[in-house]
PDB file of C-alpha atoms in Angstrom:
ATOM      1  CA  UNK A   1     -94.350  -4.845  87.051  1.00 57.00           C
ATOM      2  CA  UNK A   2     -95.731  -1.532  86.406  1.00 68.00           C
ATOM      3  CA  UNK A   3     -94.182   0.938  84.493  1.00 67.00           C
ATOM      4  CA  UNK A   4     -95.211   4.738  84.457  1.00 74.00           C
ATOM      5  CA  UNK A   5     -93.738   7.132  81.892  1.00 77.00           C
ATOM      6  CA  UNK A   6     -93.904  10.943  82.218  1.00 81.00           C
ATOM      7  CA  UNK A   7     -93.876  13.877  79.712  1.00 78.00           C
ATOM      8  CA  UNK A   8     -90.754  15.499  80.409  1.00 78.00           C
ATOM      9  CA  UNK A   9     -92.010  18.888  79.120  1.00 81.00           C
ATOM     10  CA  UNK A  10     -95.682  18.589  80.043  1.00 84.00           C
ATOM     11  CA  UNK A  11     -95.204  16.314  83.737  1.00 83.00           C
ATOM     12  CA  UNK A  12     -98.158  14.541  82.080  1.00 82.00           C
ATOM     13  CA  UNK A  13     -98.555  10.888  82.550  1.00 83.00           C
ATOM     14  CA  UNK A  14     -98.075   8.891  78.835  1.00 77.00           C
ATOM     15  CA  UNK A  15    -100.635   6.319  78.528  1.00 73.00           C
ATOM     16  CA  UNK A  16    -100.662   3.520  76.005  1.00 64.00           C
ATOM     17  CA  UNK A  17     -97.336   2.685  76.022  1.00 58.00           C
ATOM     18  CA  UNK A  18     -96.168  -0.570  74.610  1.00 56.00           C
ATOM     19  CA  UNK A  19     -92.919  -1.592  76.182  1.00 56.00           C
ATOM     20  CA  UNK A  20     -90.448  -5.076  75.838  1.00 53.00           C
ATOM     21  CA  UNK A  21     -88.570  -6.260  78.690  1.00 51.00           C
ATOM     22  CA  UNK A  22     -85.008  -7.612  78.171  1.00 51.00           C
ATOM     23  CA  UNK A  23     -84.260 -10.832  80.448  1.00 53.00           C
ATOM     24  CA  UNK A  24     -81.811 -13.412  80.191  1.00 51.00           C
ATOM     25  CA  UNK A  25     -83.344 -15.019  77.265  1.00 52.00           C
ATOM     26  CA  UNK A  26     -83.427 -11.735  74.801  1.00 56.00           C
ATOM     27  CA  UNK A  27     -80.423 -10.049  76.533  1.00 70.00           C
ATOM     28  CA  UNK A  28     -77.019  -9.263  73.997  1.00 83.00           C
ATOM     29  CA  UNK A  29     -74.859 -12.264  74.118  1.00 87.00           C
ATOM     30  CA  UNK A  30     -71.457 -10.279  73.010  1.00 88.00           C
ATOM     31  CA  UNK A  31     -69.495 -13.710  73.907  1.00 89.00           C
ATOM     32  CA  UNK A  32     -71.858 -15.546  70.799  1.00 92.00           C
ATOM     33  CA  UNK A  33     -71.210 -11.953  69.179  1.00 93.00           C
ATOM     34  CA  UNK A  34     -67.650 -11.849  69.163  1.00 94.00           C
ATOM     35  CA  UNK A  35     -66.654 -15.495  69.154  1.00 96.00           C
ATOM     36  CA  UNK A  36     -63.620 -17.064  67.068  1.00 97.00           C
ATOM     37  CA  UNK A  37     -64.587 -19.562  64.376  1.00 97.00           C
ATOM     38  CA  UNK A  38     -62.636 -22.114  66.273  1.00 97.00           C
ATOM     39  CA  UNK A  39     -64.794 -21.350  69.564  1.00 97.00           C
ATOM     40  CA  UNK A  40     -67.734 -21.282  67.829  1.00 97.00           C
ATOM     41  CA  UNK A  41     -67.221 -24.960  65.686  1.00 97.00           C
ATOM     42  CA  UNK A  42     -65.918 -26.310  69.219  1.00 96.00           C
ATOM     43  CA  UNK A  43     -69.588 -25.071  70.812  1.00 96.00           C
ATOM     44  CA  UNK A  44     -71.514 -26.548  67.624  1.00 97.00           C
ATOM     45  CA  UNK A  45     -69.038 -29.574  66.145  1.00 97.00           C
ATOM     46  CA  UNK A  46     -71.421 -30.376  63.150  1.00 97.00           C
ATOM     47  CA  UNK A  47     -70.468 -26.789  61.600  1.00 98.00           C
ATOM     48  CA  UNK A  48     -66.757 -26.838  60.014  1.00 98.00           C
ATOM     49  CA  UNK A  49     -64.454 -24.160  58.965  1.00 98.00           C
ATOM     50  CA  UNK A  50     -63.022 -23.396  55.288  1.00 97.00           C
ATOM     51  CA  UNK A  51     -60.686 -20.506  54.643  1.00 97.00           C
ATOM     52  CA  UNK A  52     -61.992 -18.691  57.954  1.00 97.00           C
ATOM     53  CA  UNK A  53     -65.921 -19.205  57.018  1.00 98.00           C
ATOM     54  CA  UNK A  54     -67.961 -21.220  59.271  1.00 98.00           C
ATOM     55  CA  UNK A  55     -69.540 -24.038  56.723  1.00 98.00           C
ATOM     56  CA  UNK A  56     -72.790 -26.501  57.175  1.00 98.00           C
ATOM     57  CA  UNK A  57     -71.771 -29.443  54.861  1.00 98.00           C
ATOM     58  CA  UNK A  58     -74.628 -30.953  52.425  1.00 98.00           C
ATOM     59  CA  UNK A  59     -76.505 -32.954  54.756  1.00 98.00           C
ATOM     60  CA  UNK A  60     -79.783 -32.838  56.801  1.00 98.00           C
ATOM     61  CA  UNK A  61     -79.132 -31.233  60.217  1.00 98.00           C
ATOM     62  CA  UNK A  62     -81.851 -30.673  63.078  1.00 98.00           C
ATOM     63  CA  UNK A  63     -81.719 -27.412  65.167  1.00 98.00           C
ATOM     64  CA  UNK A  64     -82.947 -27.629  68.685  1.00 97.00           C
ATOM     65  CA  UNK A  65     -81.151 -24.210  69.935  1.00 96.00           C
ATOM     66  CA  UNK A  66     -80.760 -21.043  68.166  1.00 97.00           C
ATOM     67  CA  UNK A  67     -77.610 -20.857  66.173  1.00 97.00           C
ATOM     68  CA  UNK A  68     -75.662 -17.081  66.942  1.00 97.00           C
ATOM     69  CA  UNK A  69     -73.241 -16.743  63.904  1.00 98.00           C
ATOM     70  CA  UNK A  70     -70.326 -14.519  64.978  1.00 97.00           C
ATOM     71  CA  UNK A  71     -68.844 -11.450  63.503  1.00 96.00           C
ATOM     72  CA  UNK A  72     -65.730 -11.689  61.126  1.00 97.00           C
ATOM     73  CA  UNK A  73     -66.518 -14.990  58.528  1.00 98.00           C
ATOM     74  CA  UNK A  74     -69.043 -15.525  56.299  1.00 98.00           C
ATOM     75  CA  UNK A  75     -71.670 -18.501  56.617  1.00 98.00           C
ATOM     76  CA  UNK A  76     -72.070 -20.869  53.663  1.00 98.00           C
ATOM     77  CA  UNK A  77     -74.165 -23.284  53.444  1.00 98.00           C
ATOM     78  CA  UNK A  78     -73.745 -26.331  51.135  1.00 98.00           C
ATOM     79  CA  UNK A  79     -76.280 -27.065  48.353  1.00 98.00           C
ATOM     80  CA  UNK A  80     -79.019 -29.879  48.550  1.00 98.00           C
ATOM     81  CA  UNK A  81     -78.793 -29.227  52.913  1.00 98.00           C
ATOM     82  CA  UNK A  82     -81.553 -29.956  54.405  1.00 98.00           C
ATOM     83  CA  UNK A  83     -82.217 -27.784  57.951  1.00 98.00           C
ATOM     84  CA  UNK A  84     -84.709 -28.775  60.053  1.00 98.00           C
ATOM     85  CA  UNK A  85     -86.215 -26.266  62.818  1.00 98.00           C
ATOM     86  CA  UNK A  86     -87.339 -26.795  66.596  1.00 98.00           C
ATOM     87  CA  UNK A  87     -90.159 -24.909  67.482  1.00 98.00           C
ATOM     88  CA  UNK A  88     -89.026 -21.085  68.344  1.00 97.00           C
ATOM     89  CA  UNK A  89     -85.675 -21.802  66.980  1.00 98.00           C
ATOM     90  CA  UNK A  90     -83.666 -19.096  65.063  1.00 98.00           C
ATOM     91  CA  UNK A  91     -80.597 -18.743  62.927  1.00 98.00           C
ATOM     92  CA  UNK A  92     -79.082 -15.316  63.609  1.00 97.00           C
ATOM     93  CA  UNK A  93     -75.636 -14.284  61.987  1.00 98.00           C
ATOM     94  CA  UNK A  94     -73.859 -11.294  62.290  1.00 97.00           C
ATOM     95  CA  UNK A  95     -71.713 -12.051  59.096  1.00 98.00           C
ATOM     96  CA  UNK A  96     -73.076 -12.634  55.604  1.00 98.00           C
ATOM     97  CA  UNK A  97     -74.275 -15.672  54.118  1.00 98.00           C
ATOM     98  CA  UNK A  98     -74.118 -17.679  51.163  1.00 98.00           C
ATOM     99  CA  UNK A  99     -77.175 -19.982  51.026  1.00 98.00           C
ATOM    100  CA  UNK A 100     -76.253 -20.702  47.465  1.00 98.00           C
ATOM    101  CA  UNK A 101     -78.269 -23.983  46.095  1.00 98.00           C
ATOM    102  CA  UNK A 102     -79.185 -25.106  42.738  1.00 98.00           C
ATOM    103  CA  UNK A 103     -82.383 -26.389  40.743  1.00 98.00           C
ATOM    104  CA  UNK A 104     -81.705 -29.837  41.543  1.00 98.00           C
ATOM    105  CA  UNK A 105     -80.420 -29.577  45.060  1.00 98.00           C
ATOM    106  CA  UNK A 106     -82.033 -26.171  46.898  1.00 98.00           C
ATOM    107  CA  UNK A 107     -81.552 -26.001  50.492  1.00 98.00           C
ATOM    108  CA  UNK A 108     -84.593 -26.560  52.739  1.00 98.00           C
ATOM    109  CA  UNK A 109     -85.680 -24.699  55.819  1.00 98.00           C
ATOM    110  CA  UNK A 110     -87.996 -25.729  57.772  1.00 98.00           C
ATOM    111  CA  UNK A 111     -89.929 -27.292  60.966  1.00 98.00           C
ATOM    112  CA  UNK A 112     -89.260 -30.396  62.715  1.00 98.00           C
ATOM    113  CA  UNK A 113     -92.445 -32.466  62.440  1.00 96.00           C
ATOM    114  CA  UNK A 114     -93.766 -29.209  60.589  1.00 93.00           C
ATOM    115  CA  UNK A 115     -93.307 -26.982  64.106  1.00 96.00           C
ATOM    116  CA  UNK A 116     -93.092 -23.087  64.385  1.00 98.00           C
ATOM    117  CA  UNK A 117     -89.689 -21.990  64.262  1.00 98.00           C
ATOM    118  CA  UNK A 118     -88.511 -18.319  64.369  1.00 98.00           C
ATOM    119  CA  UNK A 119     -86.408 -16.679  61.895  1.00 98.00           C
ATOM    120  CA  UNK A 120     -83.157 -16.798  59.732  1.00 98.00           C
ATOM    121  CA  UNK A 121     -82.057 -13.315  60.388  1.00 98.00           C
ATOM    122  CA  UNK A 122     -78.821 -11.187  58.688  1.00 98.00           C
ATOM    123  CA  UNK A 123     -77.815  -8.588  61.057  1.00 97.00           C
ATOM    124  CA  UNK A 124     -75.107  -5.642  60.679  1.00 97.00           C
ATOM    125  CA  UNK A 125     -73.573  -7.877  58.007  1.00 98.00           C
ATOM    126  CA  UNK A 126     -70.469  -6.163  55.965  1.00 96.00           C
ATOM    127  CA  UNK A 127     -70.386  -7.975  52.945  1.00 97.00           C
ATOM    128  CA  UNK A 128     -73.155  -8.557  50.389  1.00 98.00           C
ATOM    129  CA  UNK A 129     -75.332 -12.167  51.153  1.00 98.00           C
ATOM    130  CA  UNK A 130     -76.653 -14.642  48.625  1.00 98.00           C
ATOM    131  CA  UNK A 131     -79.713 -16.526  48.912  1.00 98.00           C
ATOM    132  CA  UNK A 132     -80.191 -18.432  45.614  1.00 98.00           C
ATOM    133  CA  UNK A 133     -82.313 -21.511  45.610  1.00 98.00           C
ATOM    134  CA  UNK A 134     -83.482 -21.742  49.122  1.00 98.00           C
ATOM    135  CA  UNK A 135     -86.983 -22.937  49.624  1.00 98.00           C
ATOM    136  CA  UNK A 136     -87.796 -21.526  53.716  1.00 98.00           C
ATOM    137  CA  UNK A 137     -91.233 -23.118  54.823  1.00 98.00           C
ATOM    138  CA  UNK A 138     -92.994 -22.228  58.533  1.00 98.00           C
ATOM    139  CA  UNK A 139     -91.218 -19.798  60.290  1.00 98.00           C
ATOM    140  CA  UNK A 140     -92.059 -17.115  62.303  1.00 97.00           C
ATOM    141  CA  UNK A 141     -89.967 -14.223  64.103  1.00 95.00           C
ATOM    142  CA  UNK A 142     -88.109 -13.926  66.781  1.00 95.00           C
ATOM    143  CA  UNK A 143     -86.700 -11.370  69.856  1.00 93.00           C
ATOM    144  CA  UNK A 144     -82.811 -12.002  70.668  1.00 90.00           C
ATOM    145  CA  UNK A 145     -79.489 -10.308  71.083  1.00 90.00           C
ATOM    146  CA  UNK A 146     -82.005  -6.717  71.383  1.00 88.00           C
ATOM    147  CA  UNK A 147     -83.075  -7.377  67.857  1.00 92.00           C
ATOM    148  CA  UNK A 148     -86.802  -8.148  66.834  1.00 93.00           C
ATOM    149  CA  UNK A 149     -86.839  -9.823  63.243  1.00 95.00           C
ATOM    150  CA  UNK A 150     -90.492  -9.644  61.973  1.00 95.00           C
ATOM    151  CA  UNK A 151     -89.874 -12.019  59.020  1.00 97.00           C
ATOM    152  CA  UNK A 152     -89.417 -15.422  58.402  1.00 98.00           C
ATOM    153  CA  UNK A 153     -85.963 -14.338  56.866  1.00 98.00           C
ATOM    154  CA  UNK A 154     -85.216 -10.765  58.660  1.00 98.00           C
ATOM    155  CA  UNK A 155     -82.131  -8.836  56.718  1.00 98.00           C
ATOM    156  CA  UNK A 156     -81.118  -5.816  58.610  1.00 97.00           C
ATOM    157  CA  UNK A 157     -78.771  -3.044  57.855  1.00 97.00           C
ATOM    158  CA  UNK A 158     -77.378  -5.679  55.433  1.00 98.00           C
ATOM    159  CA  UNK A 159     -77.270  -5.855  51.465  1.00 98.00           C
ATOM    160  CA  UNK A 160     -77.596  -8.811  49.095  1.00 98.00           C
ATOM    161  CA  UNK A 161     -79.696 -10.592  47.074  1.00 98.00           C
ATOM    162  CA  UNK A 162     -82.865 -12.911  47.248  1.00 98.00           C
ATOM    163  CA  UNK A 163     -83.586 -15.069  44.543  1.00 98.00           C
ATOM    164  CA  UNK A 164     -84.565 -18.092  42.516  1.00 98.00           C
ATOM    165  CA  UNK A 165     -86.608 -18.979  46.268  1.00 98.00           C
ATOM    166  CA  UNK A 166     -89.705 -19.963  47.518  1.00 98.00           C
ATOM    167  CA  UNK A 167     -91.227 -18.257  51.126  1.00 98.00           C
ATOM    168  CA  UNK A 168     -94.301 -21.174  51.967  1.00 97.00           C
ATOM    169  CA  UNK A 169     -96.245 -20.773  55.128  1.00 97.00           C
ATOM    170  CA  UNK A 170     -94.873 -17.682  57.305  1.00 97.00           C
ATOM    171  CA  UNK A 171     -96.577 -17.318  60.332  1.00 96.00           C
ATOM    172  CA  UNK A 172     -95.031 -13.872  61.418  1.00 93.00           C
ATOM    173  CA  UNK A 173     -95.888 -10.656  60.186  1.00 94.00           C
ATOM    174  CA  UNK A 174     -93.234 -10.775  56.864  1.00 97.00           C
ATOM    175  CA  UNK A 175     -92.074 -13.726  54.762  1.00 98.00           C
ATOM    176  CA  UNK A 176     -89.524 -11.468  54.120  1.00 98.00           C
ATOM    177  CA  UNK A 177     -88.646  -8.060  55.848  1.00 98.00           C
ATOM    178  CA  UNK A 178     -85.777  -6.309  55.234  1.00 98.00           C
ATOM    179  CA  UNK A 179     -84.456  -3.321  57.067  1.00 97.00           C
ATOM    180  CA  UNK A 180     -81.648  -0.845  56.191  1.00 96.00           C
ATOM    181  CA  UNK A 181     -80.152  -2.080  53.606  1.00 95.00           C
ATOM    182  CA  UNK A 182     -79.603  -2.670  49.815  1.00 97.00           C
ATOM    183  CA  UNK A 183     -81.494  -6.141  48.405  1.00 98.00           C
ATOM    184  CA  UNK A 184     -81.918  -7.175  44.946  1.00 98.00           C
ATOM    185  CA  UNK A 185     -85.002  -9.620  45.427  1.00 98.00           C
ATOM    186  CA  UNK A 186     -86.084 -11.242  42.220  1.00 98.00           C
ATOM    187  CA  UNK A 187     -87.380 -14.438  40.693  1.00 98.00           C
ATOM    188  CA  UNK A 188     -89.212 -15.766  44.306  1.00 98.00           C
ATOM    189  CA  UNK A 189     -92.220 -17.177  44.805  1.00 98.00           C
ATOM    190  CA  UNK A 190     -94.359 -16.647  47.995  1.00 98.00           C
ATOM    191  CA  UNK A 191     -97.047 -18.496  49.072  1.00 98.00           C
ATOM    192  CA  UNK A 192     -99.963 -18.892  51.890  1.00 95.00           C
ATOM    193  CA  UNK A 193     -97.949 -16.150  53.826  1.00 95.00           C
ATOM    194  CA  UNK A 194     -99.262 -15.351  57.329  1.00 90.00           C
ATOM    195  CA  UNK A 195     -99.747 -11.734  56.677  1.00 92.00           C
ATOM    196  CA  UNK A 196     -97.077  -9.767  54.580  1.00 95.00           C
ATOM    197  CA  UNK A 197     -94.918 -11.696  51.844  1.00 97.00           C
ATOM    198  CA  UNK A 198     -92.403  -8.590  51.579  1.00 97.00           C
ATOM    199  CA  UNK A 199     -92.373  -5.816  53.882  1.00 97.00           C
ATOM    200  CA  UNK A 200     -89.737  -3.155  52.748  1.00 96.00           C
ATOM    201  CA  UNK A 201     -88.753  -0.734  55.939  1.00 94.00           C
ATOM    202  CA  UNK A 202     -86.241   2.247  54.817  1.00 93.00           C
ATOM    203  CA  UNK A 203     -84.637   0.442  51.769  1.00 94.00           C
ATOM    204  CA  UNK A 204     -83.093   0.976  48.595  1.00 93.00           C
ATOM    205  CA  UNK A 205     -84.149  -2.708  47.461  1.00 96.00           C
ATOM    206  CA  UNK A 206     -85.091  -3.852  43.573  1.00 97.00           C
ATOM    207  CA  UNK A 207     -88.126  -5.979  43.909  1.00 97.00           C
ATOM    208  CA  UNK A 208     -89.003  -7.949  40.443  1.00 98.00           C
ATOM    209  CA  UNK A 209     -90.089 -10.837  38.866  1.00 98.00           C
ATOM    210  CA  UNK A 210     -91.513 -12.284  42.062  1.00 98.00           C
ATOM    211  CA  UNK A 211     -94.733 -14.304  42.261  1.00 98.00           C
ATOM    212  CA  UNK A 212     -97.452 -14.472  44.631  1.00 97.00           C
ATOM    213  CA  UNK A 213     -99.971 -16.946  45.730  1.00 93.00           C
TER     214      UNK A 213
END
């Protein structure tokens, strides 16, 4: 399809203009959006619910679909959880998260059979996030619900903090992009990333003590 944009002032013709088509597949699913806890554990029965959070239980658990966290809980999951990525897959939550693992037991993210998955993104979420001990190995980015994430984890218009991680192998633009919001990132180490490790975009983040290689 062709697309022709005009000056509105000048009638002029506006030539290299790069433009994204929305289709079924990057489209605003409001019903994913909007969804109950209870709808949403019924759709995906290895997820459970805890005080009105939506919980992935230490375990190992492989993604073949993208996984739309709803608005209105928080998403915690377990330490020592292993997650294991199709290729183009993406976790996308509209809520905050607590990724909160330890030394001994950090949760892993990464590719089945070492595929290219997309991104873990935070979007629009109220309440700080955690990511503490998370080691998040081979992702990419990803175009859905009218969002583009550039980073292997993408947190947008959403505050937190980052640290005690490791970013290996991003193939995307970022390792790590964040986007409107607040992020203490400290104590991380990033290595053989694609392009960018951290890309800061309108931010009043605190990088420090991070390490790269």
């Amino acid at each position: 399809t062709k697309v022709s944009i005009i000056n509105a002032i000048t009638q002029k013709n506006i030539k290299d203009v790069s433009a994204r088509y929305m289709d079924e597949s990057t489209s605003i699913d409001f019903n994913k959006l909007n969804s109950s806890v209870t709808d949403f554990i019924s759709l995906h029965p290895f997820f459970s619910e805890t005080n009105g959070n939506i919980v992935l239980r230490r375990g190992t658990y492989n993604l073949n679909q993208d996984i739309v966290i709803p608005k209105k809980t928080r998403f915690i999951v377990e330490a020592g959880t292993n997650i294991f990525m199709g290729e183009g897959v993406s976790i996308d939550s509209h809520s905050p998260v607590t990724f909160q693992g330890t030394i001994d037991a950090p949760i892993r993210i990464q590719g089945i059979d070492n595929s290219v998955w997309g991104s873990v993104r935070i979007i629009d979420a109220p309440d700080n996030s955690i990511i503490d001990h998370v080691i998040i190995d081979g992702g990419k980015d990803d175009y859905m619900n009218g969002v583009f994430s550039i980073g292997m984890l993408s947190i947008y218009h959403s505050n937190g903090i980052v640290q005690n991680s490791e970013f290996k192998n991003s193939h995307g633009d970022d390792a790590l992009n964040i986007k409107y919001g607040k992020v203490v990132v400290k104590n991380n180490f990033f290595t053989k990333s694609g392009y960018d490790a951290i890309d800061l975009d309108v931010t009043a983040s605190v990088i420090d003590g991070n390490r790269f290689f």
